[in-house]
PDB file of C-alpha atoms in Angstrom:
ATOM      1  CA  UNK Z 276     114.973  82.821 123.438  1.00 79.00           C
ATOM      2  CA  UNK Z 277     113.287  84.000 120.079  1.00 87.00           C
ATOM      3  CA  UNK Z 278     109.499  83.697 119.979  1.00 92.00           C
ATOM      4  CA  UNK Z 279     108.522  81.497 117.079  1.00 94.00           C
ATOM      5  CA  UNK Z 280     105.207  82.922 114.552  1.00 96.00           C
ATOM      6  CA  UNK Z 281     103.527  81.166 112.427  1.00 98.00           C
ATOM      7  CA  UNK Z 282     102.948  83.551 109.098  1.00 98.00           C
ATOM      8  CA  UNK Z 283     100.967  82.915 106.052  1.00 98.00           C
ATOM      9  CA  UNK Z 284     100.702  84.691 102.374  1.00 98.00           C
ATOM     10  CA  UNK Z 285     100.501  83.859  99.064  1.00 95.00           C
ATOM     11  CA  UNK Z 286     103.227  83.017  96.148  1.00 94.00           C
ATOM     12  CA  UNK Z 287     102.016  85.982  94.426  1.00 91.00           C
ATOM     13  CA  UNK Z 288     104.978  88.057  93.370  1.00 93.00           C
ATOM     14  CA  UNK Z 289     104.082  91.287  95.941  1.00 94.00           C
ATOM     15  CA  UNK Z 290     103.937  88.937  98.745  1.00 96.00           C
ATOM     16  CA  UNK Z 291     107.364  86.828  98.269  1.00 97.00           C
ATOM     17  CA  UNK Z 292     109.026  90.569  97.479  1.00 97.00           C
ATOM     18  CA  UNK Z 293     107.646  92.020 101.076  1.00 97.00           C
ATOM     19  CA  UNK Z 294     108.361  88.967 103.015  1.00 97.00           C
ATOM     20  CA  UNK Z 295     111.454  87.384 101.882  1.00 96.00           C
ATOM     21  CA  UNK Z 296     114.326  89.125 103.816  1.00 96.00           C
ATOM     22  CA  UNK Z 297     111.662  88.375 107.193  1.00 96.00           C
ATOM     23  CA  UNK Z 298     111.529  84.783 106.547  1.00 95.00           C
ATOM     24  CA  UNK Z 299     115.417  84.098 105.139  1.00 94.00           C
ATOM     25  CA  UNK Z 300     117.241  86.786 106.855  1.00 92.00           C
ATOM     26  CA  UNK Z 301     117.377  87.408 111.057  1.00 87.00           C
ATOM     27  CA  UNK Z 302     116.095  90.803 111.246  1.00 90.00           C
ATOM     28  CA  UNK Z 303     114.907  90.066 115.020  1.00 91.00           C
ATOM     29  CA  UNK Z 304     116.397  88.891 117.978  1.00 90.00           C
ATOM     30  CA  UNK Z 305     112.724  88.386 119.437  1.00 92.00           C
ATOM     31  CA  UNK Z 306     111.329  86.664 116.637  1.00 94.00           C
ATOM     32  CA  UNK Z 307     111.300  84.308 113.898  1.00 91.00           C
ATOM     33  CA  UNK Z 308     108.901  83.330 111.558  1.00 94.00           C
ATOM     34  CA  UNK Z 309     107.917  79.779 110.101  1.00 94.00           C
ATOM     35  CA  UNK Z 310     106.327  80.477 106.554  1.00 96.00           C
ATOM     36  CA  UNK Z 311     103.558  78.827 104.898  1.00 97.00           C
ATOM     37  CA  UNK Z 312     102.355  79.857 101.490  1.00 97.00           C
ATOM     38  CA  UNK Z 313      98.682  79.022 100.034  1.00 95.00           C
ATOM     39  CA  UNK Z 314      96.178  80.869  97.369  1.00 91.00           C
ATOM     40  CA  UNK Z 315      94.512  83.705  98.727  1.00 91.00           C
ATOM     41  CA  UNK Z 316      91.009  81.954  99.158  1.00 91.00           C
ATOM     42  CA  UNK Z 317      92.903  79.314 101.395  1.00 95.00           C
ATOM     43  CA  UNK Z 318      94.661  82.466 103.346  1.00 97.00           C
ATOM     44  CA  UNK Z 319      91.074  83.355 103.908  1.00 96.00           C
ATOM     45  CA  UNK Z 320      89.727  80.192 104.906  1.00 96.00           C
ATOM     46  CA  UNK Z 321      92.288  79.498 107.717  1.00 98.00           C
ATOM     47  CA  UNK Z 322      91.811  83.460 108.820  1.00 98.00           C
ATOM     48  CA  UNK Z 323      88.447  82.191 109.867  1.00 97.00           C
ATOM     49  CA  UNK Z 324      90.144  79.179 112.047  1.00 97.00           C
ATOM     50  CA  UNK Z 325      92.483  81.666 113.376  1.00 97.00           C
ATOM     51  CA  UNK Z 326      95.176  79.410 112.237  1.00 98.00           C
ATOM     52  CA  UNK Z 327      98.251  81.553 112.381  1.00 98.00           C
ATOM     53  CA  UNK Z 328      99.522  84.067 113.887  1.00 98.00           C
ATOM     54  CA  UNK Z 329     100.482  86.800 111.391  1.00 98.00           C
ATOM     55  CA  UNK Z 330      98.150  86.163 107.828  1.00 98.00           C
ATOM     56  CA  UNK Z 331      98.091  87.774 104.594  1.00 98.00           C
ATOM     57  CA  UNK Z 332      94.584  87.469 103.408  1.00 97.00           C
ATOM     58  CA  UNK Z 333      92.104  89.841 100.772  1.00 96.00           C
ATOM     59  CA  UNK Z 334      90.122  92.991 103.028  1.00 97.00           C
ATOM     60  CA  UNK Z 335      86.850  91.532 102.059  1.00 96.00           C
ATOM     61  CA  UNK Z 336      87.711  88.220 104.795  1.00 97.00           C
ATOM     62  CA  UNK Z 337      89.469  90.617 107.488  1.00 97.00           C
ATOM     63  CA  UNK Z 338      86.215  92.342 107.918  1.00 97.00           C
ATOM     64  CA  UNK Z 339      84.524  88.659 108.993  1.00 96.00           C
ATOM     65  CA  UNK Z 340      87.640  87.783 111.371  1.00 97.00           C
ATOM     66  CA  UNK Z 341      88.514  91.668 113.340  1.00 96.00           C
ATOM     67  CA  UNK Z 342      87.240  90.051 116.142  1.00 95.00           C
ATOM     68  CA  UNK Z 343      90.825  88.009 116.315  1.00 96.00           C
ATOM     69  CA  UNK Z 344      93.055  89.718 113.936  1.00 97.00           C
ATOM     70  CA  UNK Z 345      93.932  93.558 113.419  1.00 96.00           C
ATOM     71  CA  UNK Z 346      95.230  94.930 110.673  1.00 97.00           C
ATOM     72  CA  UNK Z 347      99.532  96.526 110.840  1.00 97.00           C
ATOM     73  CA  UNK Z 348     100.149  99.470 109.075  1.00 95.00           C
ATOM     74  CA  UNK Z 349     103.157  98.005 106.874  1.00 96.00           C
ATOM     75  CA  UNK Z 350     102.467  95.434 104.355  1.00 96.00           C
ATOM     76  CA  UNK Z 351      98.849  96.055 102.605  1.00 95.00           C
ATOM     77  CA  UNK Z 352      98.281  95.604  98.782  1.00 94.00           C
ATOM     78  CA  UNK Z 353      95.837  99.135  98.061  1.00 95.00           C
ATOM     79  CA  UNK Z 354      96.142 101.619  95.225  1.00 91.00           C
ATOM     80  CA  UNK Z 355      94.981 103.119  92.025  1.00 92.00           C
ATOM     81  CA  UNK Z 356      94.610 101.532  89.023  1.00 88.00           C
ATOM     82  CA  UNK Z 357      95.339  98.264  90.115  1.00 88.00           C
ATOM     83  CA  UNK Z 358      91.960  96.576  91.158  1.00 90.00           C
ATOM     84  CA  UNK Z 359      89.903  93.262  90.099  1.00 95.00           C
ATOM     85  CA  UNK Z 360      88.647  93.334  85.829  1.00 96.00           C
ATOM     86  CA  UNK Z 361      85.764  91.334  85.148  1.00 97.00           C
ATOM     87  CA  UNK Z 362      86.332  89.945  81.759  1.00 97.00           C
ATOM     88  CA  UNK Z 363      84.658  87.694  78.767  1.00 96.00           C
ATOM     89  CA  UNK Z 364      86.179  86.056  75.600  1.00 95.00           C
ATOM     90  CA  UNK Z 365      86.331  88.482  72.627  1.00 93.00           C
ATOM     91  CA  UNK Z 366      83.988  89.050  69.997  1.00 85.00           C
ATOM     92  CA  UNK Z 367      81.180  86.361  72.366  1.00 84.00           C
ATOM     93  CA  UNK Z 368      77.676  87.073  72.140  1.00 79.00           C
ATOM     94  CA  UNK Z 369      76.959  86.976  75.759  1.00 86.00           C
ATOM     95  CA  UNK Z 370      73.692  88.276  78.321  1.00 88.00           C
ATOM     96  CA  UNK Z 371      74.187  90.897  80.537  1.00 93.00           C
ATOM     97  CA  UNK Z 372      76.872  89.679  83.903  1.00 94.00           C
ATOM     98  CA  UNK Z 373      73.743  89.626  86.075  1.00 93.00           C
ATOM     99  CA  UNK Z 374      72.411  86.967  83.890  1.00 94.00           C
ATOM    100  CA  UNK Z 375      75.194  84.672  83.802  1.00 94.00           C
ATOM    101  CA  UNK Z 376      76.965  83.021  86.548  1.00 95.00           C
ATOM    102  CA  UNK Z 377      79.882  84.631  87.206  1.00 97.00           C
ATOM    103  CA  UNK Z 378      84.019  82.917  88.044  1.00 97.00           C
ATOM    104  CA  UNK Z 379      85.609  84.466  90.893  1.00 97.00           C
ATOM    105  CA  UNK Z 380      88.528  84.106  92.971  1.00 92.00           C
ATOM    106  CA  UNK Z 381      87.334  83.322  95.839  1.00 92.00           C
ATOM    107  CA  UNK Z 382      84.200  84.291  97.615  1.00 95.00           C
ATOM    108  CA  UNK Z 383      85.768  85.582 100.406  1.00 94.00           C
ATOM    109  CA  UNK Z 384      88.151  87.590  98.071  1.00 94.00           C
ATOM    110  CA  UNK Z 385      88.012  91.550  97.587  1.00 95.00           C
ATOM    111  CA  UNK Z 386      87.186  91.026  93.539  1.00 95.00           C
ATOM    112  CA  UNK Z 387      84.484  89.073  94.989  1.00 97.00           C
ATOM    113  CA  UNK Z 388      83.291  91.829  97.483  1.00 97.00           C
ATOM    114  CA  UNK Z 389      83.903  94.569  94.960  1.00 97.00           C
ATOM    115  CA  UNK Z 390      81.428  92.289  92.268  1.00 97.00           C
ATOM    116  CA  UNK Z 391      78.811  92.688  94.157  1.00 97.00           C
ATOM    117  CA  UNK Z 392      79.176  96.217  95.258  1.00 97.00           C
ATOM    118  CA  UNK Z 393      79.102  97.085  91.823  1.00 97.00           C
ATOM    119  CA  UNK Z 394      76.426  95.072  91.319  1.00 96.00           C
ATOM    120  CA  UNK Z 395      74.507  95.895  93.857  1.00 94.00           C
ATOM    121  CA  UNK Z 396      74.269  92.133  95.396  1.00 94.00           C
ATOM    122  CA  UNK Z 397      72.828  91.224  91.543  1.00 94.00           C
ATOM    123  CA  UNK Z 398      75.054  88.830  90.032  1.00 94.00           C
ATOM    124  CA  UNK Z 399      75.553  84.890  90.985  1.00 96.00           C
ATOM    125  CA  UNK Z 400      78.807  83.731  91.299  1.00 97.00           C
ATOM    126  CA  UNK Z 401      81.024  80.672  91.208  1.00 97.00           C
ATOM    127  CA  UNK Z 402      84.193  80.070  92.943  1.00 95.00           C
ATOM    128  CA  UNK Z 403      87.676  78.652  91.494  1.00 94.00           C
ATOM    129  CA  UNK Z 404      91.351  79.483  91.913  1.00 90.00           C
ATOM    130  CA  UNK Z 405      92.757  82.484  90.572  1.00 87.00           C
ATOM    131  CA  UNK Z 406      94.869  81.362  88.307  1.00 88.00           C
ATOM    132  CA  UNK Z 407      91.702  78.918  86.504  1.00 94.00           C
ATOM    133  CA  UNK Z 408      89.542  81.767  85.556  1.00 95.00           C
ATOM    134  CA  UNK Z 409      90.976  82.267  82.420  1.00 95.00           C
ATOM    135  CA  UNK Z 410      91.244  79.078  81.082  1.00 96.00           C
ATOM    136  CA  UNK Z 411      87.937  78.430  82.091  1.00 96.00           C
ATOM    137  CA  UNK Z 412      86.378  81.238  79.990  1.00 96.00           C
ATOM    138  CA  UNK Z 413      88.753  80.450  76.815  1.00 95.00           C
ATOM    139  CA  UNK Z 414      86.817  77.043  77.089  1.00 95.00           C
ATOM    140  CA  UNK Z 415      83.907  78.810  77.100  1.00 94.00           C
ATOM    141  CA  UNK Z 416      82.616  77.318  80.087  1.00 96.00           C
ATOM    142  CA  UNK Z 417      81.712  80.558  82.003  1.00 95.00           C
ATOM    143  CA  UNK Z 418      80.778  83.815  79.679  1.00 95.00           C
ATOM    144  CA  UNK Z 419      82.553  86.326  82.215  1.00 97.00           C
ATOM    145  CA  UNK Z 420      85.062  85.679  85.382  1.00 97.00           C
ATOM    146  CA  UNK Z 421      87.073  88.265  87.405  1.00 97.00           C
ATOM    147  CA  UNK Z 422      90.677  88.070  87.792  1.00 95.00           C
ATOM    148  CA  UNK Z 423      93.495  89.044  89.709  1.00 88.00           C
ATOM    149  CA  UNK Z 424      97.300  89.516  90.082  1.00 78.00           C
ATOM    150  CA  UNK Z 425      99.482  88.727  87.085  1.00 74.00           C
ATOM    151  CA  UNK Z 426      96.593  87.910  84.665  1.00 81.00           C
ATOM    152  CA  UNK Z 427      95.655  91.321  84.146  1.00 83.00           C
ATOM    153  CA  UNK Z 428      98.976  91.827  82.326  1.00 83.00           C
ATOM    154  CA  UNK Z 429      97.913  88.838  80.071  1.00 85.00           C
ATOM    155  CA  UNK Z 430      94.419  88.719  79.335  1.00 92.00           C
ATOM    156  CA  UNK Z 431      93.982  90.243  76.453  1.00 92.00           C
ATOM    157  CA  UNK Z 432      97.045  88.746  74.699  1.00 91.00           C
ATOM    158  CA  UNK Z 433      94.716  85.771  75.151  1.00 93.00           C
ATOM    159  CA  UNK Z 434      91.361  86.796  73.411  1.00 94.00           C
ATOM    160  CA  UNK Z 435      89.405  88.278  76.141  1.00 95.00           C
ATOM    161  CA  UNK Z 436      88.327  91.346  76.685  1.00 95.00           C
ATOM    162  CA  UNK Z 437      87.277  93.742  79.756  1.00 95.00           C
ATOM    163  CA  UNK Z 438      83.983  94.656  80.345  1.00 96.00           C
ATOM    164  CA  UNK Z 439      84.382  96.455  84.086  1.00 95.00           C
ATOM    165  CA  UNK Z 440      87.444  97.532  85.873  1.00 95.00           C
ATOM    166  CA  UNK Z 441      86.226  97.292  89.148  1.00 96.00           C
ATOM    167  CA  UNK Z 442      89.136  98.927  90.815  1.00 94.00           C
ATOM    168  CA  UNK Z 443      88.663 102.088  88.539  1.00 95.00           C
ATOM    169  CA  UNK Z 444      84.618 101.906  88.892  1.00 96.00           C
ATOM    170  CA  UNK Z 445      85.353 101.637  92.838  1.00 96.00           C
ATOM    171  CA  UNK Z 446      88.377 104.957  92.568  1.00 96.00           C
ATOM    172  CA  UNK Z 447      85.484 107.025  90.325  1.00 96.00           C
ATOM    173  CA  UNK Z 448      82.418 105.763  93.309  1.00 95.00           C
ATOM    174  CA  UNK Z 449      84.939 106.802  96.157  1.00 97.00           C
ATOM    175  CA  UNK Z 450      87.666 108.916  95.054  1.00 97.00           C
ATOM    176  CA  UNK Z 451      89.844 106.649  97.116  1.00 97.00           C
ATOM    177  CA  UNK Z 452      92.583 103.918  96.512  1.00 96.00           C
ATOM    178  CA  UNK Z 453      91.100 100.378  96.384  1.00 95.00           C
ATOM    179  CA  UNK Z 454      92.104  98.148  99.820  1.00 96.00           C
ATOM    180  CA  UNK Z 455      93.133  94.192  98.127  1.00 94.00           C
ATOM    181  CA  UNK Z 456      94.962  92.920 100.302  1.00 95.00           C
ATOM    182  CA  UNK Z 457      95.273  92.943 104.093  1.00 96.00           C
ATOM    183  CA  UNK Z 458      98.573  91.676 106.510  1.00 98.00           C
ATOM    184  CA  UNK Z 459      97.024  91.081 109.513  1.00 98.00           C
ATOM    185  CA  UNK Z 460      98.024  89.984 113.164  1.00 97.00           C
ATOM    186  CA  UNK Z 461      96.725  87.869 116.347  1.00 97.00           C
ATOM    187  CA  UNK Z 462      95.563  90.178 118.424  1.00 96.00           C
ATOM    188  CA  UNK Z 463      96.003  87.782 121.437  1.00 96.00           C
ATOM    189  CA  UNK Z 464      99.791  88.513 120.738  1.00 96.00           C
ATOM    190  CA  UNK Z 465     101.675  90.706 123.011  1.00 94.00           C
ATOM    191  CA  UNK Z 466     102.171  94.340 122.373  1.00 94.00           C
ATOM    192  CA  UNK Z 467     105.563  93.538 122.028  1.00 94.00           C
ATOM    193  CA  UNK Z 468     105.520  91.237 119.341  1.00 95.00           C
ATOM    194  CA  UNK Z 469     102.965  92.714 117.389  1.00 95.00           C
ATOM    195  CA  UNK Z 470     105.032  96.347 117.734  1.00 95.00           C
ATOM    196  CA  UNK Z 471     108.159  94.060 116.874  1.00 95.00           C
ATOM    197  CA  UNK Z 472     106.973  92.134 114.258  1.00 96.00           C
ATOM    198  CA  UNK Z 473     105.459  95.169 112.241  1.00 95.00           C
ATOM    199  CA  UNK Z 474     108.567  97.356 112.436  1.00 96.00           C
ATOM    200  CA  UNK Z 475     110.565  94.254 110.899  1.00 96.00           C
ATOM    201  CA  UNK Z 476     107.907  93.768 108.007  1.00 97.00           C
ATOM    202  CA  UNK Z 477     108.643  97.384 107.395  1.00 96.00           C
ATOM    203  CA  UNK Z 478     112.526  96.927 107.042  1.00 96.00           C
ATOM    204  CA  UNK Z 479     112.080  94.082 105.092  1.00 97.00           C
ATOM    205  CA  UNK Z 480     110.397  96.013 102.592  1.00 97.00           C
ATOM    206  CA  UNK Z 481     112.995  98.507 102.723  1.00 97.00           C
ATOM    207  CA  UNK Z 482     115.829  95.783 102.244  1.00 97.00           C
ATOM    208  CA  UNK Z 483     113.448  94.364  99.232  1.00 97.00           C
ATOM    209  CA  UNK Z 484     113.947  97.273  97.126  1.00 96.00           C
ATOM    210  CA  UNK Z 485     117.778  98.158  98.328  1.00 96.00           C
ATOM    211  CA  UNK Z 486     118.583  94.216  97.155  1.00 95.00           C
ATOM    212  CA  UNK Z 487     116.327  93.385  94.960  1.00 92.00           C
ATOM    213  CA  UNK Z 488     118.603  90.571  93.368  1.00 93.00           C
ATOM    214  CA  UNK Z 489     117.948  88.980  96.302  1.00 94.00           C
ATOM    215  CA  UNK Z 490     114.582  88.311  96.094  1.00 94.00           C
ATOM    216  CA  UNK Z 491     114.702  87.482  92.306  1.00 93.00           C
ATOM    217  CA  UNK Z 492     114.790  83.312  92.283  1.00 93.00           C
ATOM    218  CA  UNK Z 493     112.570  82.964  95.439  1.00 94.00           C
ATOM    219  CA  UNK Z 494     109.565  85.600  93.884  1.00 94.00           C
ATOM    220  CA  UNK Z 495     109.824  83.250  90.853  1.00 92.00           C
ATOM    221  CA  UNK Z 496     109.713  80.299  92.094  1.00 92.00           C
ATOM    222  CA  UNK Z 497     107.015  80.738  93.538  1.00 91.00           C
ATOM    223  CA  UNK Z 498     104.930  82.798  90.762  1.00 85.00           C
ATOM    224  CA  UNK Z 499     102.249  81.568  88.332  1.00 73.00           C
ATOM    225  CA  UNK Z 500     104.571  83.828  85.581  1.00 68.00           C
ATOM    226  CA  UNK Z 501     108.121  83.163  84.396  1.00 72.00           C
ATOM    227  CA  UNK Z 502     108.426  85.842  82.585  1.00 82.00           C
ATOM    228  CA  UNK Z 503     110.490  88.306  84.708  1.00 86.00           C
ATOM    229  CA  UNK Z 504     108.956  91.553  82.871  1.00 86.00           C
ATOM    230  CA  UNK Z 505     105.397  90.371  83.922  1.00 83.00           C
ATOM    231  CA  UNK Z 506     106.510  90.055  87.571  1.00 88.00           C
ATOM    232  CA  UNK Z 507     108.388  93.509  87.890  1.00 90.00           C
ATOM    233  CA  UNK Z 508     105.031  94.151  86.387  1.00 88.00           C
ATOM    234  CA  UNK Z 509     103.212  92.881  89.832  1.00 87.00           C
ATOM    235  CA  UNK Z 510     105.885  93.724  92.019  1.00 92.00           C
ATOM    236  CA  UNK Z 511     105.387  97.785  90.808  1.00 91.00           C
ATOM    237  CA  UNK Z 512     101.711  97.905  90.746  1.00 88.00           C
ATOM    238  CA  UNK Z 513     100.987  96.276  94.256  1.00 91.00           C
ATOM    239  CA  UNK Z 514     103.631  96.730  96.115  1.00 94.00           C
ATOM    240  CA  UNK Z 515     103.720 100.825  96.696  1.00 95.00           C
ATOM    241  CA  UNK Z 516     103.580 103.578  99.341  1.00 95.00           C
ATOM    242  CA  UNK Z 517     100.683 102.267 101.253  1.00 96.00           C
ATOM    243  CA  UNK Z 518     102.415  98.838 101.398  1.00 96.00           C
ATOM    244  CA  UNK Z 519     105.097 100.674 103.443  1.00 95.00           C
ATOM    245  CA  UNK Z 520     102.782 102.619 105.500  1.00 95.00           C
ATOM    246  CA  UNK Z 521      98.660 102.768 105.757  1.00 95.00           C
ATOM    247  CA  UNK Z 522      98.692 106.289 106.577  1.00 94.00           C
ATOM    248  CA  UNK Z 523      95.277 108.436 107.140  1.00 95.00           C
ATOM    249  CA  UNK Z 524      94.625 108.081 102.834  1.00 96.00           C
ATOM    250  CA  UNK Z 525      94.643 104.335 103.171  1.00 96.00           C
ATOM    251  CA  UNK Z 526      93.024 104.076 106.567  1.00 95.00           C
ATOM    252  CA  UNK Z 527      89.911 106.033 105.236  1.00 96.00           C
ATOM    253  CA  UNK Z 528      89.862 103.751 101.915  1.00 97.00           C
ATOM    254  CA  UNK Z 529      90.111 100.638 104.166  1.00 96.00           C
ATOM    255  CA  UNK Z 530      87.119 101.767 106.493  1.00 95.00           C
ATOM    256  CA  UNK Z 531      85.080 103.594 103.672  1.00 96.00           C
ATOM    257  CA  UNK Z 532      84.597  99.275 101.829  1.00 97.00           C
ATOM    258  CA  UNK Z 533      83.996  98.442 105.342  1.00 96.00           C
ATOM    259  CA  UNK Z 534      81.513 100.703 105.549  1.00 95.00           C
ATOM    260  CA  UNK Z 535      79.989  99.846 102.132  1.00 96.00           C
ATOM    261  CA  UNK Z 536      80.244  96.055 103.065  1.00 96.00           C
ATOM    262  CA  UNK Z 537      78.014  96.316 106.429  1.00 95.00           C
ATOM    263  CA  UNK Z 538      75.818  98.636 104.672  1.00 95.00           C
ATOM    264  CA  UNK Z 539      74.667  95.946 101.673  1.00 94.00           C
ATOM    265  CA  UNK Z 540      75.008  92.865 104.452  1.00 95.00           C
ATOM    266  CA  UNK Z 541      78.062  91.749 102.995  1.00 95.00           C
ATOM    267  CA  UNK Z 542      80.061  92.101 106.410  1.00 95.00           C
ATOM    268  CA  UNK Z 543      78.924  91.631 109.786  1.00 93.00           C
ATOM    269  CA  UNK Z 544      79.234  94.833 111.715  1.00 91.00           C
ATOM    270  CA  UNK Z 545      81.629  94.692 114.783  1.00 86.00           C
ATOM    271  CA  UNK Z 546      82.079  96.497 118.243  1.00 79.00           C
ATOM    272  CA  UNK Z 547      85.862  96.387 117.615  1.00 75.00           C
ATOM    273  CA  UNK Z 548      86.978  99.566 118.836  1.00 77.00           C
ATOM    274  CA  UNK Z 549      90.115  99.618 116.185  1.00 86.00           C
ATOM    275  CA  UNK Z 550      90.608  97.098 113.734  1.00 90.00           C
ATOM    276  CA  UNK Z 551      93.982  98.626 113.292  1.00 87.00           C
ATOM    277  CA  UNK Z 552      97.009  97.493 115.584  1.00 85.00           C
ATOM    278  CA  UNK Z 553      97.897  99.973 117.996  1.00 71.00           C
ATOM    279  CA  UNK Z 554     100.712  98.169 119.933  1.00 57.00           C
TER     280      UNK Z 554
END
């Protein structure tokens, strides 16, 4: 008999890519998977309930919930070049981002955490959905909002403008690739399953980019972009070499905003011995 998991991510384009041939293919014969899909702020919220058993959610929550959840070595969304922007509308006379209240994703999001890093805990922010910072500062609601995901291939077709690339501020502080996005999994779970479950995340990668026709309707489907170049566009930039494996590089990045985090009180330090999975 299979052992049913619950598993959560998001409809973001790197997500339905890494997951799809888990969830509509039988790549185990210990395990299947029942899917759920929610925005990343929701993936975070439920972390902190513990709600399911394997969870995409952003670094900047996994560091509040290690206590439950550790962190598999296949899946991740880190790299170069590829992090949060904070943004305003072009050409608007605005005061400084530490004056202003500020959109985010999230607040338990890794733009979010990065912000105030950069920030140095200055700035006041307010929370909304991903995909409603934009419009939100084209109404000229908010003067400056951070975004994610597919709208940095858009934004400035749309009249705004960058004032910090936090992911490239964060590569130039560090020297290290920026952790986004974390795959995490119950640690309550057997060895077995969590040991199982990560090597089949890892072949459905590998299937992913052997058949990527597959994938093609589901990934937009479920994407806030129809336009196919803009979600190749995702796809490339997120999903990478530390999506297929951590590895000492993107262990060290994960731990060194960990260790920035605690250090500024913007996560609770923890007497987890390794908030990696070690099977």
């Amino acid at each position: 008999m299979q052992k049913e998991l619950s598993l959560a991510y998001s409809p973001c384009p790197n997500d339905t890519f890494l997951f799809y041939h888990l969830v509509h293919e039988s790549l185990s014969e210990t395990l299947r998977v029942q899917e759920e899909l929610y925005d990343v702020e929701q993936l975070n919220q439920f972390a902190g309930e513990a709600r399911f058993d394997v969870t995409k959610l952003s670094f900047a929550a996994f560091f509040h919930v290690m206590q439950n959840y550790a962190l598999l070595d296949s899946g991740s969304a880190l790299g170069r070049n590829c992090g949060p922007i904070l943004i305003r509308k072009k050409g608007k006379v605005v005061k400084s981002p530490t004056e202003e209240k500020i959109l985010v994703p999230g607040l338990q999001t890794t733009a979010n955490l990065l912000l105030n890093l950069h920030f140095d805990k200055k700035c006041s922010v307010v929370a909304t959905r991903y995909d409603k910072v934009i419009p939100a500062l084209l109404r000229e609601e908010y003067s400056y909002g951070v975004i994610i995901h597919e709208e940095r291939f858009t934004f400035a077709a749309q009249g705004l403008e960058m004032v910090v690339d936090l992911g490239e501020w964060w590569e130039t502080e560090t020297g290290k690739p920026i952790p986004l996005g974390a795959i995490a999994i119950q640690r309550s779970l057997a060895e077995t399953y969590q040991q199982e479950f990560g090597k089949k995340l890892r072949q459905s990668l590998e299937l992913a980019y052997a058949h990527p026709e597959k994938t093609k309707n589901y990934i937009k489907e479920n994407s806030q972009s129809i336009e196919e170049e803009v979600i190749q566009k995702h796809i490339d930039l997120y999903v990478n070499d530390f999506t297929r494996e951590l590895g000492e590089e993107g262990k060290e990045a994960v731990l060194t905003l960990y260790e920035k985090a605690t250090a500024l009180g913007l996560a609770p330090t923890t007497d987890v011995k390794n908030i990696f999975a070690g099977y």
